[in-house]
XYZ file of C-alpha atoms in Angstrom:
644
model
C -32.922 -32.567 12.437
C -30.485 -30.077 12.790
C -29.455 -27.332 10.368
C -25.797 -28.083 9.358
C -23.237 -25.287 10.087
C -24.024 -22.375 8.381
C -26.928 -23.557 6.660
C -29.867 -21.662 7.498
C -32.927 -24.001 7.454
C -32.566 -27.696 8.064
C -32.601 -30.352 5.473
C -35.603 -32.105 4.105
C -37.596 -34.514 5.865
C -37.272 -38.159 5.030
C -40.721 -38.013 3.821
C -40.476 -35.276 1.523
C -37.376 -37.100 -0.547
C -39.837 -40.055 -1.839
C -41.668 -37.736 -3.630
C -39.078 -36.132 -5.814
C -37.946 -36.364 -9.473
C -34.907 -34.684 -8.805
C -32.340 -33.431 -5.854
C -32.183 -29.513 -7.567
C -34.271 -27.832 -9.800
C -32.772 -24.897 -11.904
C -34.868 -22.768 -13.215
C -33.504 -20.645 -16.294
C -30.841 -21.483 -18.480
C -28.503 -18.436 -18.539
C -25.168 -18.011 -17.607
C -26.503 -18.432 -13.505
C -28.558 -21.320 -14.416
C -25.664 -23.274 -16.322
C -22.976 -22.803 -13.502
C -26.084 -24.052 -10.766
C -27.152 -27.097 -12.331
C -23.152 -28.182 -13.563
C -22.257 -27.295 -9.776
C -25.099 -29.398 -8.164
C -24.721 -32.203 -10.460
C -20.339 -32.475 -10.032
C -21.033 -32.834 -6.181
C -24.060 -35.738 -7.203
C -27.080 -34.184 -7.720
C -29.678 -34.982 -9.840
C -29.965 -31.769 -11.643
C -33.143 -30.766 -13.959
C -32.763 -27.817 -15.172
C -35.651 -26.323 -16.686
C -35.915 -23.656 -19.546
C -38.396 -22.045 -21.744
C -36.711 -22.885 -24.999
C -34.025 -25.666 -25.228
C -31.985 -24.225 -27.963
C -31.445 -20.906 -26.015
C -29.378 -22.052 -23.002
C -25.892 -19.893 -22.611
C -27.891 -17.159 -24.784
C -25.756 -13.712 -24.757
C -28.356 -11.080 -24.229
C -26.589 -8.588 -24.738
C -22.553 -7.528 -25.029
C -21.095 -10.815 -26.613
C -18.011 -10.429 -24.270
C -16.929 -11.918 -20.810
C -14.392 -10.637 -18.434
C -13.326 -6.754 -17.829
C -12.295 -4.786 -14.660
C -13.746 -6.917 -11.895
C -15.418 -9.335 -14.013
C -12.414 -11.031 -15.268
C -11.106 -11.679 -12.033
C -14.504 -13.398 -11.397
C -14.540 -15.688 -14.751
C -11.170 -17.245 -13.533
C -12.353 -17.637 -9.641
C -15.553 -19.812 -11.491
C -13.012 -21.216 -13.643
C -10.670 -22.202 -10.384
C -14.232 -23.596 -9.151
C -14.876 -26.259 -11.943
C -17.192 -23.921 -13.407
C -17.148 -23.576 -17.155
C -17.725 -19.998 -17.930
C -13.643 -19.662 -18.669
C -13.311 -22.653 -20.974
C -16.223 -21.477 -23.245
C -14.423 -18.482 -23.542
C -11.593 -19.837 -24.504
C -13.283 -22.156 -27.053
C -15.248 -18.926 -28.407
C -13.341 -16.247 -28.408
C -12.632 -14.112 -31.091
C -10.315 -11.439 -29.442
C -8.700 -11.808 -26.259
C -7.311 -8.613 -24.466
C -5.560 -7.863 -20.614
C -7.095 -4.525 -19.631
C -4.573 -2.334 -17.484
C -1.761 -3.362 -18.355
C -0.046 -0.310 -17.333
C -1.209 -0.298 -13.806
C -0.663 -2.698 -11.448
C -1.037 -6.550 -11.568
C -4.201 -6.311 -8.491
C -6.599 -4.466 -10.891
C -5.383 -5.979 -14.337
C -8.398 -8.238 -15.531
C -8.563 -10.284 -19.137
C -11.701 -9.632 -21.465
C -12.949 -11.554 -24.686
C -15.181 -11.031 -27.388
C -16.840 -13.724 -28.258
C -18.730 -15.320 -30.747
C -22.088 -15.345 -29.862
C -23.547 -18.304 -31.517
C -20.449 -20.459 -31.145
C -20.411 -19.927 -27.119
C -24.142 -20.548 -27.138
C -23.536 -23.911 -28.575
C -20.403 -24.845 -26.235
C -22.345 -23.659 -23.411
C -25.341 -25.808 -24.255
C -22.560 -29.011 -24.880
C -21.410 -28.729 -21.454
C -24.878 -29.044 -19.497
C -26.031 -32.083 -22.252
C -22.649 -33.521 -21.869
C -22.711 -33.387 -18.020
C -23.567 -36.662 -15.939
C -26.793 -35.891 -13.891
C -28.102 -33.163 -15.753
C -31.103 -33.405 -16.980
C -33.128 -30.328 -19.659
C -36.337 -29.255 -19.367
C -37.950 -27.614 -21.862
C -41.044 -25.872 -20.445
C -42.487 -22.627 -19.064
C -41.926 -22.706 -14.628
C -45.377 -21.209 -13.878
C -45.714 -21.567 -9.865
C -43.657 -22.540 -7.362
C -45.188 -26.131 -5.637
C -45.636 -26.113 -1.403
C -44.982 -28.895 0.470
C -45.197 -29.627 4.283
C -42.015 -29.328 6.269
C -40.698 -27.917 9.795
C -40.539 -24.226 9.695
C -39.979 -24.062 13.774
C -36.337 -22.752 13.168
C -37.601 -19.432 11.562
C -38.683 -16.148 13.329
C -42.546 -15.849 14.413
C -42.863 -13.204 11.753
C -41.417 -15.167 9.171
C -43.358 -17.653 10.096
C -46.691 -16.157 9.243
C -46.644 -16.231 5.751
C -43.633 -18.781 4.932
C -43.410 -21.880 2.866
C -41.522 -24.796 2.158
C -40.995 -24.786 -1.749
C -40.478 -28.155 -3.155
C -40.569 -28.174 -6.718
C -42.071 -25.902 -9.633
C -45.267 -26.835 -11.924
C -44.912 -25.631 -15.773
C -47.354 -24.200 -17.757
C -48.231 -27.294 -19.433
C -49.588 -29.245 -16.586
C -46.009 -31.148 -15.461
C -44.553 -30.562 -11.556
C -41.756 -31.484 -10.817
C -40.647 -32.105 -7.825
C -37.009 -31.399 -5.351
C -35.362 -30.635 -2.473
C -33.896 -27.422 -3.765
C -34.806 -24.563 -6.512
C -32.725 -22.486 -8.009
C -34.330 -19.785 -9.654
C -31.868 -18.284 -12.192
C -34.240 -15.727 -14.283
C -32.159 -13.178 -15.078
C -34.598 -10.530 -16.726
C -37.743 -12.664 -17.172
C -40.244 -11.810 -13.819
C -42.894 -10.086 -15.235
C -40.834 -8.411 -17.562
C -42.095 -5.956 -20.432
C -39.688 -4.236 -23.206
C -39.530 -0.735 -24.353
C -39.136 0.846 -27.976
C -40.482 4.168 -27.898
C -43.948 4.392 -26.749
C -44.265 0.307 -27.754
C -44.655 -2.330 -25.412
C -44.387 -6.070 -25.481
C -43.955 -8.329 -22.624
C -40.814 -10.199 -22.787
C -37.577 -10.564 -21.299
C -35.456 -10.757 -24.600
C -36.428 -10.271 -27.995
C -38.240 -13.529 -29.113
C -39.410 -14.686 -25.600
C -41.979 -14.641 -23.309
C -42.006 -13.104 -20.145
C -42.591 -15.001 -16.096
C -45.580 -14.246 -15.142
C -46.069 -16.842 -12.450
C -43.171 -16.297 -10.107
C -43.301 -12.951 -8.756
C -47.030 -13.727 -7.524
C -45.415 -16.816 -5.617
C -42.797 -14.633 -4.263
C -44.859 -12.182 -3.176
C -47.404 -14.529 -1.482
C -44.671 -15.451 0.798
C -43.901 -11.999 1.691
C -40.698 -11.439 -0.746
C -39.804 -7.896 -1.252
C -39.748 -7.503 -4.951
C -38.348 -4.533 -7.260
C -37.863 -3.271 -10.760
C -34.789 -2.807 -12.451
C -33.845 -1.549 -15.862
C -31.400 -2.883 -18.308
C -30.858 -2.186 -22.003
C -29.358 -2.969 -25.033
C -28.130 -1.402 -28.159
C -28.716 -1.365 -32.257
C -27.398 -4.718 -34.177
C -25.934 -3.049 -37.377
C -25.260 -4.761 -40.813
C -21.409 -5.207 -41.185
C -21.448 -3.891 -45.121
C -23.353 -1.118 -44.457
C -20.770 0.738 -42.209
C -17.795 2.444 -43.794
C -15.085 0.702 -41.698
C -12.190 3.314 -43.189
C -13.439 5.934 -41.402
C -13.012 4.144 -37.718
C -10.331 3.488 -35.355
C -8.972 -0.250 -34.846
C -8.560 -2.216 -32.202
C -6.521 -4.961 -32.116
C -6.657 -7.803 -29.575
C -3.041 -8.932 -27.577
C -0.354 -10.478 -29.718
C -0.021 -12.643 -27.110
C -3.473 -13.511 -25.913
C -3.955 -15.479 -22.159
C -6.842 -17.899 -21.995
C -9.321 -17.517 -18.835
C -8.746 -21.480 -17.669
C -5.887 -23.039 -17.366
C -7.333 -26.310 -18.494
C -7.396 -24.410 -22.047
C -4.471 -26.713 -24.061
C -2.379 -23.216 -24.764
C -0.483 -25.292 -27.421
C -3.823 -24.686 -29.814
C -5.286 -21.389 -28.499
C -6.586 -19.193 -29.322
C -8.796 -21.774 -31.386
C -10.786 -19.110 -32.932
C -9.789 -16.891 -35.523
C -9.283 -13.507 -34.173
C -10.708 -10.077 -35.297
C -10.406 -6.304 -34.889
C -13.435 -4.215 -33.410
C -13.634 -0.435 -34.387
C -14.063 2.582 -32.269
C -16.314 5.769 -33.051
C -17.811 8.767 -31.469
C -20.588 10.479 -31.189
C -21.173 14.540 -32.172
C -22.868 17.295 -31.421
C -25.391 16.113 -34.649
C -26.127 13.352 -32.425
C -26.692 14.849 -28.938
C -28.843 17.446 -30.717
C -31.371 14.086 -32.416
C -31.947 12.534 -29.153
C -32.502 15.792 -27.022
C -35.038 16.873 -29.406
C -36.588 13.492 -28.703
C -36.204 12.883 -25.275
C -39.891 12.938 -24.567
C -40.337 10.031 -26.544
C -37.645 7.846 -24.639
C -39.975 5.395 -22.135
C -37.597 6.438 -19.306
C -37.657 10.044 -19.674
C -41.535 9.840 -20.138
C -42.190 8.143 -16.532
C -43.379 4.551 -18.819
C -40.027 3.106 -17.090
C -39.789 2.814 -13.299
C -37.418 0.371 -13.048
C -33.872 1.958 -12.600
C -30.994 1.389 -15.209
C -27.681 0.531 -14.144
C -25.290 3.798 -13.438
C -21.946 2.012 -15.209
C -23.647 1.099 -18.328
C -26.429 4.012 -19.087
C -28.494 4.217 -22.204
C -26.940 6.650 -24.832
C -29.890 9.227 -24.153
C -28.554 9.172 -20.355
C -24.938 10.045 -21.752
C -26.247 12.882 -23.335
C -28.591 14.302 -20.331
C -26.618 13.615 -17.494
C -23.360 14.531 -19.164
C -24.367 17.541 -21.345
C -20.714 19.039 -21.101
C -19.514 16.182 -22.546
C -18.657 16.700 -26.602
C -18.839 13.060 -27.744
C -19.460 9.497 -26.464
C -17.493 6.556 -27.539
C -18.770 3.747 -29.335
C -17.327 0.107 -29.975
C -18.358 -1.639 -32.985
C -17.984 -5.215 -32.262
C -18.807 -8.707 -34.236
C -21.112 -10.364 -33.062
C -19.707 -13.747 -34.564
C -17.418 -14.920 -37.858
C -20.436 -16.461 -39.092
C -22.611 -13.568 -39.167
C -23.291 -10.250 -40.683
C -24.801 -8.512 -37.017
C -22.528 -5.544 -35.740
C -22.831 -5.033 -32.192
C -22.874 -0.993 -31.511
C -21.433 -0.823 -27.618
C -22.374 2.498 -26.127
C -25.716 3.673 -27.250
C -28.053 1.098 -25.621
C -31.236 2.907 -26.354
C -34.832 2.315 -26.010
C -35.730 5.450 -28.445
C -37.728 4.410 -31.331
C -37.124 3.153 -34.371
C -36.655 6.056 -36.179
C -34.983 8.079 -34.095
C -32.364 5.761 -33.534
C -31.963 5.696 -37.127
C -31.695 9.421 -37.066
C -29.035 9.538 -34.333
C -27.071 6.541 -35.265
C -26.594 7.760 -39.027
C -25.524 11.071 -37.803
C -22.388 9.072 -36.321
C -18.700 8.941 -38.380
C -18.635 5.557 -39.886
C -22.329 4.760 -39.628
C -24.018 7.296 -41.527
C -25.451 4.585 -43.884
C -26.399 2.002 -41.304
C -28.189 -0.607 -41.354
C -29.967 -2.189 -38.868
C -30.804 -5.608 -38.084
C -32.269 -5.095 -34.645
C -33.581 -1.741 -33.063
C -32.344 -1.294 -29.204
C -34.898 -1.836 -26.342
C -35.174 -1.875 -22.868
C -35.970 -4.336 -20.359
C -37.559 -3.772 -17.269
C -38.276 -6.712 -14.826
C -39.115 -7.847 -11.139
C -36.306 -8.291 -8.681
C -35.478 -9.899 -5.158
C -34.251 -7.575 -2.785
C -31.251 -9.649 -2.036
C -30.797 -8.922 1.533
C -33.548 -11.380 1.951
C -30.943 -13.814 1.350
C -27.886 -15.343 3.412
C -24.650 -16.005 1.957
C -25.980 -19.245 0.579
C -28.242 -18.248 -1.763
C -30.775 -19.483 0.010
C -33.901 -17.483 1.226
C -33.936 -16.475 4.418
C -37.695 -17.334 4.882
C -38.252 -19.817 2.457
C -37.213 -23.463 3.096
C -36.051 -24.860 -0.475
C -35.369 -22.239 -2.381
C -32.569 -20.311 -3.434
C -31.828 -17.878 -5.885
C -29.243 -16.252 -7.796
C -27.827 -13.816 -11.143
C -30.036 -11.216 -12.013
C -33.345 -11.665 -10.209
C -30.990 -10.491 -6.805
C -30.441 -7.172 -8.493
C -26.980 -7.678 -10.098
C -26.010 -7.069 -14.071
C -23.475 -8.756 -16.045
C -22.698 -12.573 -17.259
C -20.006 -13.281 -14.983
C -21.728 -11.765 -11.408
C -24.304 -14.249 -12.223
C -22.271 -17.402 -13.270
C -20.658 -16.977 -10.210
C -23.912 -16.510 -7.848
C -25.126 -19.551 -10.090
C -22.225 -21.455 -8.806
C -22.677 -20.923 -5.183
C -26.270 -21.011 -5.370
C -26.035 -24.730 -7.165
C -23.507 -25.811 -5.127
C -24.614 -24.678 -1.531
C -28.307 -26.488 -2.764
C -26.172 -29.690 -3.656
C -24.679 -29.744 0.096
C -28.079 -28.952 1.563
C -29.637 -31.893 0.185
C -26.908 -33.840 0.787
C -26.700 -32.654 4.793
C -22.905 -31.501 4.070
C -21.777 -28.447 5.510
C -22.248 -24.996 3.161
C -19.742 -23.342 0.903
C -19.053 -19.543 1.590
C -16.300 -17.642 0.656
C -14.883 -14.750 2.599
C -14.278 -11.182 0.695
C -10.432 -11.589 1.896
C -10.513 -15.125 -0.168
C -12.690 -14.403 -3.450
C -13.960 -11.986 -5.610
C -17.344 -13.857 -5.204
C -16.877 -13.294 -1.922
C -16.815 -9.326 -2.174
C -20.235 -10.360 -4.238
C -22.018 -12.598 -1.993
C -21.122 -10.105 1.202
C -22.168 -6.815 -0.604
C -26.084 -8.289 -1.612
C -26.298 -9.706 1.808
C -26.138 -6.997 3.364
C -27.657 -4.349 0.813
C -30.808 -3.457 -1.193
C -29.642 -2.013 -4.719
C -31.550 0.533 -5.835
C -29.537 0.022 -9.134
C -28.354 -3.227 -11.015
C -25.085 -3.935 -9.184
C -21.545 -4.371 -11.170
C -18.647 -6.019 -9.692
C -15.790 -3.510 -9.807
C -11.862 -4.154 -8.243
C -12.445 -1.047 -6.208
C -14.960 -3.129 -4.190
C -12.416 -5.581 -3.131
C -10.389 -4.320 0.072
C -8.148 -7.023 -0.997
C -7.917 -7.104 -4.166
C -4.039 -7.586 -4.088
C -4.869 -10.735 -2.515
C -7.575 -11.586 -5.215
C -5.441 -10.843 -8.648
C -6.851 -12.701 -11.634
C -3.716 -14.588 -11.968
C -4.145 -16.304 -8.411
C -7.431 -17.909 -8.471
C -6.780 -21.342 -8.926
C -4.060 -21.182 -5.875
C -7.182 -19.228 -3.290
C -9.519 -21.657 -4.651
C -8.585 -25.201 -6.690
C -7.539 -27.049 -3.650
C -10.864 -26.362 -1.605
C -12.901 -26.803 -4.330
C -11.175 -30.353 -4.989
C -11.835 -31.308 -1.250
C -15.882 -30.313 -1.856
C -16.024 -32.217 -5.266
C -16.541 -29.421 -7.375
C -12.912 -29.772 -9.379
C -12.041 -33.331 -10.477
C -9.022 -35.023 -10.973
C -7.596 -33.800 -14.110
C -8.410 -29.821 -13.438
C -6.739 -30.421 -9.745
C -3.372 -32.845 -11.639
C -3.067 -29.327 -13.783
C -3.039 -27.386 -10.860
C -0.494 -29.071 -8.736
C 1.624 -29.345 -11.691
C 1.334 -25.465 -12.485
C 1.989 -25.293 -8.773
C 4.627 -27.332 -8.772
C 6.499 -25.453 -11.701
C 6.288 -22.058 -10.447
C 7.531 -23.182 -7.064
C 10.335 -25.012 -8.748
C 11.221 -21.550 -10.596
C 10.843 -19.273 -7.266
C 13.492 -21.501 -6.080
C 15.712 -21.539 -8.707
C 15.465 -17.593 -8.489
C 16.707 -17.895 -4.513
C 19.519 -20.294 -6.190
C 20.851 -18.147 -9.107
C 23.194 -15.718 -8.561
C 23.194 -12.095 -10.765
C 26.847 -12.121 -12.285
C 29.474 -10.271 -10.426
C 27.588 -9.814 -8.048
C 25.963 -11.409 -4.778
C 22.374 -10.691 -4.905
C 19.865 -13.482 -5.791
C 17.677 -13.505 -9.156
C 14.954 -12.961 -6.557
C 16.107 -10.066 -5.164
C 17.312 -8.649 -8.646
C 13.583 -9.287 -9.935
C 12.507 -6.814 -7.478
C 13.556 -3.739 -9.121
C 10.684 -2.067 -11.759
C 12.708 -2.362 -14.677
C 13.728 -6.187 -14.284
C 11.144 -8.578 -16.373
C 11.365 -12.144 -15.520
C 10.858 -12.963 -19.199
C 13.580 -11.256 -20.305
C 15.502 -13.027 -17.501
C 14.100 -16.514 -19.027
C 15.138 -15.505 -22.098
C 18.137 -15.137 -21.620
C 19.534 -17.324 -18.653
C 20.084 -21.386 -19.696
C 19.338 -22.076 -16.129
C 15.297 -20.635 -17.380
C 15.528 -22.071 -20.451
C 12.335 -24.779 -18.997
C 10.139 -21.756 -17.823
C 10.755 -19.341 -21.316
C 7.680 -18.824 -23.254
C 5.369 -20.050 -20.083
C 3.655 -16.462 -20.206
C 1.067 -16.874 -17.725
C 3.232 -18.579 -15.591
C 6.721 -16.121 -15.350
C 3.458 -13.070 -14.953
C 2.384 -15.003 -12.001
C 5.940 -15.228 -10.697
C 7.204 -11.969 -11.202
C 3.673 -10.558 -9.587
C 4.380 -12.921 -6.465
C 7.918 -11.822 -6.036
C 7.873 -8.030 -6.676
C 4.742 -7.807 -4.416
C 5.684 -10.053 -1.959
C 6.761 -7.736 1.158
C 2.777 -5.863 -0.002
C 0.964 -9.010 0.255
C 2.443 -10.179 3.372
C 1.039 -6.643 4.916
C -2.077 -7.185 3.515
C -1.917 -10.907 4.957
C -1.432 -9.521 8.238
C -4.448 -7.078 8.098
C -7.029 -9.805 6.961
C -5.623 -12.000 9.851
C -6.162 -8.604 11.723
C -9.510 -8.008 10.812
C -10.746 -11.501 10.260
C -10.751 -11.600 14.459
C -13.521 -9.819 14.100
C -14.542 -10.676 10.486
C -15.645 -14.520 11.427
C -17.574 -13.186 14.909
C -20.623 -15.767 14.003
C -23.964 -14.027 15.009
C -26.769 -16.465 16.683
C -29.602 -17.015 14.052
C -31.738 -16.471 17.394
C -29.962 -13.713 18.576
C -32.457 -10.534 19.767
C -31.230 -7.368 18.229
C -33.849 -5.109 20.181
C -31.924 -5.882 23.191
C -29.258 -4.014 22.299
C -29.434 -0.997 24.982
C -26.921 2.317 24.138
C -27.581 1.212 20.046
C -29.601 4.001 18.280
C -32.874 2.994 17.272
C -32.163 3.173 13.266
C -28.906 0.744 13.834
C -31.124 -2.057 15.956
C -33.998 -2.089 13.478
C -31.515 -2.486 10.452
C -29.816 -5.307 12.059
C -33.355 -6.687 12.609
C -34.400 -6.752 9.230
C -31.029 -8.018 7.555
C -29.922 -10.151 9.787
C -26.645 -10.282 8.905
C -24.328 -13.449 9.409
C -21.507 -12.033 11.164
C -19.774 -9.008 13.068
C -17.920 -8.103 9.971
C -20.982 -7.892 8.088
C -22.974 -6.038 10.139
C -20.189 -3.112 10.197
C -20.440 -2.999 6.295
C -24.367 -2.051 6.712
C -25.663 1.242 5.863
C -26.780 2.936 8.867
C -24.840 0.620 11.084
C -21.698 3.098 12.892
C -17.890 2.100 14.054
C -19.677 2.493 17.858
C -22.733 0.137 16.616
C -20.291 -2.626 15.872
C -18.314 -2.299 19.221
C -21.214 -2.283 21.447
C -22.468 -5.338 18.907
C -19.076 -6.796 19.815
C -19.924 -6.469 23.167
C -23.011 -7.559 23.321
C -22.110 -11.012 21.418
C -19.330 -11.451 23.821
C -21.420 -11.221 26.809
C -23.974 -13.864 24.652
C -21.317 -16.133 23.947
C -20.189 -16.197 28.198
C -24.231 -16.910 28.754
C -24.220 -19.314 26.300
C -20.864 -20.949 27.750
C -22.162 -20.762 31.407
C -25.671 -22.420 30.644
C-alpha cells in the first residue's frame, strides 16, 4: 500500500488491525497526552490513553499558569484547533492578564494563573467526558513489535528498525494499536535532585520510565538529557504580604477560547500575586554554597533551559546583577501553597531556607515543598518529520517534552498534531501540517525538525518571521475553517466562528460606509491614525451601538485595519518565499550526489532529512549557495522524474 501524501511510512496492514484493542495509544497524561488522545478520538479513533496514576491527568508540574509571549499565541491556535487547553483556562483561571500591551498587537500574548487543582479536575472531565476515549491506569513498560513492511525506509534504517504496535504495562497487560503516542514529558529514566539527594522520579510523588528509553535505544533512537526545575511552595500566612508589590490582573480580562460564554467570565474569582527581589544577603547564601548545588557539582548533566534558569544560575551567570525578581503566586483559592516564581532551585533544604528567608517579604517562610530538579531522557527531535511520527519507526510518534521542548502549551500543541496526524494515519487520510507562515505550531513543528536542542526549547514571537500574520487574536480565522473540514472542530465551535466572522465583517463594512463628520474620509480611513480607538468610536457613534462592549472583537478590528497595508506586504513575501518554501524533497532522494555542495552541508542533509527546500535552508550548517545548488539539483530531479 502506498504511503498517503506526506505521510512517511505506509499504513498498517490488514492483518495487523485484527489484533488491536485500540486505533491510538497515548501514553502519558499531561498537557501533550490530553490534546493527542481528544484529537485522535474527535476525528474517530479509539483512543486509550494510558497513565501511571488516574487522578493525575492535566497535573501542573510546575508554574500554575498558561499563555505568555509566544505561548499565548499557541493556547488560542490549539484552542482554534478544537483542542481544550484554552477553555480550561478559562474555566480555571484566577487572573487573566494581556502582556505587551504597549507594543504592538503581533507580539501581544494573554497569560493566566490558574488554579492548579481546579484545572487538573476540568482537564481530567474533558478526556472522561470525551466519546472514544478510553483511561488507562498502568505503568507503559516496553514498547510491543509487530511484523509489518519496512521496504519504504533507508537500508540503514532498516537495520535496526521496528514496527511498534502497542505498549505492554508493568502489570502483565499489552495493549495493542496502530499508532503510539508517547507523551512523557519528564518521566524517561528520570532522577530528581535536592542537594546531594537523589530519588528517581519525574515529579514529586511518582515514579520514573524505566522501560522506554531501552526500547528507543534498541531501535537506534538518539536519546539526551535535559534539565528542568522547579521552585519552593511557601505557606501563604507565613509571608508578610505588606512588604511586597501587587499585581493586579486586567480590569477587563479576555478569555483564551472564544467558545468561553463571556457573559459569565471570568468564572473564577480573581486574585493579586506579589512581586519581590532578591539582595545581596541572598546572592552571598547561595555562592557560599554553590558546591553543594547538583549542577554546579557535575551530579547534573542534563542541561537546564537558558529562559527559565535556576536561581543559583541568576546569581553565577549574572554576578553584576544586584537583585532578581520573584513572583509570589497562588497556587489555588482552595489552598494555602505559595508558588515562589524565580528561584527554581535544586540547593538543599537548608540552604534554600537560608536564602529564601534572607528575601523582603519572606524572611519567615514557610515551606511546604523544597525545590528540585529534574533531569530526564530525551528524543533528539530531528529524528522526527513534521508529523510526529518517527522517521524510522513505523507506529510511533511522539510529542511535548520527550522531543526536547519546555512549557505546557509547546506540548499541548505537539500533542495535538501528534494525535491528530496518528488519527489520519490509521485512517489512510492525508496528514495535517501546518506551515510557519500559517501557525505558531508551525514555527514549532519546523524548528525541531530540523534541529537538535542542546537546551529545552521555548516558543518565543521572535521565532516567528510572521508573526504579524500569526497575532493571538487571529487564530481561529488561520485555522477554524481547516480544522472543521479535517473533523477536529465540530459544529457548534465552527457556528461561533462564522458568526464572530460574520460580525466583524459586518462592522469593517459599516466603517467603509460611515462617514467622519464634516468631512469626507471613511471611519476606516479615520481608524488609521495612532490616536483613533475603535472603542471609543463604538462608544460613541449610534451607527456602533451593536459592536460597543464586544472587546475582543473591535481589538481584532482595529488590529486588521490599522495594519492592513503591513500585512498585505507580509502576504506578498510568504507568497514570495513559499515558491520555494513548499519545494517537496523525494523521501528517496540521494543527498551524496550533490556535486559543488561542501561535504559538511551533504552529510547534514543526510542525516535530517528534511521535508522541503525551505527547510533545509533553515539548517545549521546548510549556506544561501547550499540551498540554490539544492534548488537546482531538485529541479533537474523533478525533469528526470517527468521524462521517465
Amino acid at each position: 500500500m502506498e504511503p498517503t501524501r506526506r505521510h512517511p511510512h505506509p499504513a498498517p496492514p490488514a492483518g495487523l488491525r485484527e489484533r488491536w484493542t485500540h486505533d491510538v495509544l497515548v501514553v502519558g497524561g499531561g498537557h501533550a497526552g490530553i490534546e493527542a488522545a481528544l484529537a485522535a478520538a474527535r476525528l474517530g479513533a479509539r483512543v486509550a490513553l494510558v497513565t501511571q496514576r488516574a487522578d493525575r491527568i492535566g497535573e501542573m508540574s510546575c508554574n500554575p499558569a498558561i499563555g505568555g509571549l509566544g505561548k499565548g499565541q499557541i493556547v488560542k491556535e490549539i484552542d482554534a484547533l478544537g483542542g481544550v487547553m484554552g477553555r480550561v483556562a478559562d474555566e480555571t483561571g484566577i487572573q487573566f492578564r494581556m502582556l505587551n500591551t504597549r507594543k504592538g498587537a503581533a507580539v501581544q500574548a494573554p497569560r493566566c494563573q490558574s488554579d492548579r487543582h481546579l484545572y487538573r479536575e476540568a482537564a481530567t472531565r474533558y478526556v472522561l467526558e470525551q466519546p472514544g476515549v478510553e483511561v488507562v491506569e498502568g505503568d507503559a513498560q516496553s514498547l510491543v513489535f509487530v511484523d509489518g513492511p519496512l521496504d519504504h525506509l533507508e537500508t540503514r534504517e532498516r537495520e535496526r528498525a521496528r514496527w511498534v504496535g502497542g505498549v505492554r504495562l508493568a502489570d502483565g497487560r499489552e495493549l495493542r494499536a496502530g499508532a503510539v503516542v508517547l507523551t512523557t514529558g519528564t518521566f524517561l529514566r528520570a532522577v530528581m535532585h535536592t542537594g546531594e539527594s537523589t530519588a528517581a522520579g519525574g515529579r514529586a510523588g511518582e515514579a520514573s520510565a524505566e522501560g522506554l528509553s531501552a526500547d528507543l535505544e534498541l531501535l537506534g533512537i538518539r536519546l539526551g538529557r535535559l534539565k528542568t526545575g522547579t521552585p519552593p511552595r511557601l505557606l501563604r500566612d507565613s509571608i508578610d504580604w505588606s512588604r511586597l508589590d501587587e499585581q493586579t490582573g486586567d480590569e477587563r480580562p479576555q478569555p483564551f477560547s472564544w467558545s468561553t460564554d463571556r457573559a459569565r467570565f471570568p468564572l473564577q474569582p480573581q486574585i493579586a500575586c506579589h512581586i519581590t527581589w532578591t539582595n545581596e544577603r541572598t546572592h552571598d547564601v547561595i555562592r557560599a554554597n554553590i558546591h553543594r548545588s547538583p549542577m554546579y557539582a557535575g551530579r547534573i548533566q542534563g542541561v537546564g533551559p537558558r529562559y527559565c534558569p535556576s536561581v543559583e544560575d541568576k546569581v553565577m551567570r549574572f554576578a553584576d546583577k544586584e537583585r532578581h525578581q520573584l513572583f509570589l503566586e497562588p497556587e489555588s483559592l482552595t489552598t494555602d501553597w505559595i508558588y515562589a516564581n524565580g528561584v527554581s532551585t535544586s540547593l538543599p533544604a537548608e540552604v534554600q531556607e537560608a536564602f529564601v528567608r534572607s528575601i523582603p517579604g519572606l524572611e519567615r517562610a514557610e515551606f511546604l515543598r523544597h525545590g528540585y530538579a529534574v533531569e530526564y531522557d530525551f528524543v533528539q527531535p530531528s529524528q522526527l518529520y513534521d508529523t510526529y511520527a518517527l522517521r524510522s519507526v513505523p507506529g510511533l510518534s511522539l510529542a511535548g517534552q520527550i522531543n526536547g521542548t519546555s512549557g505546557y502549551e509547546e506540548a499541548g500543541a505537539q500533542g495535538l498534531m501528534a494525535g491528530a496526524n496518528a488519527a489520519l494515519w490509521i485512517a489512510e487520510r492525508e496528514a495535517f501540517v501546518l506551515g510557519r507562515h500559517e501557525a505558531y505550531i508551525g514555527v514549532l513543528t519546523d524548528d525541531l525538525v530540523v534541529s537538535n536542542p542542546t537546551e529545552p526549547y521555548r516558543m518565543f514571537t521572535s521565532r516567528a518571521e510572521y508573526r504579524l500574520l500569526l497575532r493571538q487574536d487571529n487564530a481561529d480565522a488561520r485555522l477554524t475553517e481547516r480544522a472543521a473540514e479535517l473533523g477536529l472542530v465540530g459544529d457548534e465551535q465552527l457556528a461561533e466562528f462564522r458568526e464572530h466572522t460574520r460580525r466583524m465583517d459586518a462592522l469593517k463594512r459599516k466603517l467603509g460606509e460611515l462617514r467622519v463628520p464634516g468631512g469626507a474620509k471613511s471611519f476606516e480611513e479615520h481608524l488609521r491614525r495612532p490616536d483613533v480607538s475603535l472603542a471609543d468610536l463604538a462608544a460613541t457613534t449610534p451607527e456602533l451601538a451593536e459592536w460597543a462592549g464586544a472587546t475582543q472583537l473591535l481589538d481584532s478590528v482595529e488590529t486588521d485595519v490599522k495594519y492592513a497595508g503591513y500585512v498585505e506586504r507580509q502576504r506578498l513575501d510568504v507568497e514570495r518565499l513559499q515558491r520555494q518554501e513548499s519545494t517537496e524533497i523525494p523521501a528517496d532522494f540521494d543527498f551524496s550526489g550533490l556535486t559543488g555542495m561542501g561535504t559538511e552541508a551533504r552529510e547534514v542533509l543526510a542525516r535530517l532529512r528534511p521535508r522541503t527546500l525551505g527547510s533545509a535552508s533553515r539548517i545549521s550548517g546548510v549556506r544561501p549557495p547550499d540551498v540554490a545548488l539544492l534548488a537546482i539539483h531538485l529541479e533537474r530531479h523533478r525533469r528526470q522524474g517527468a521524462g521517465a
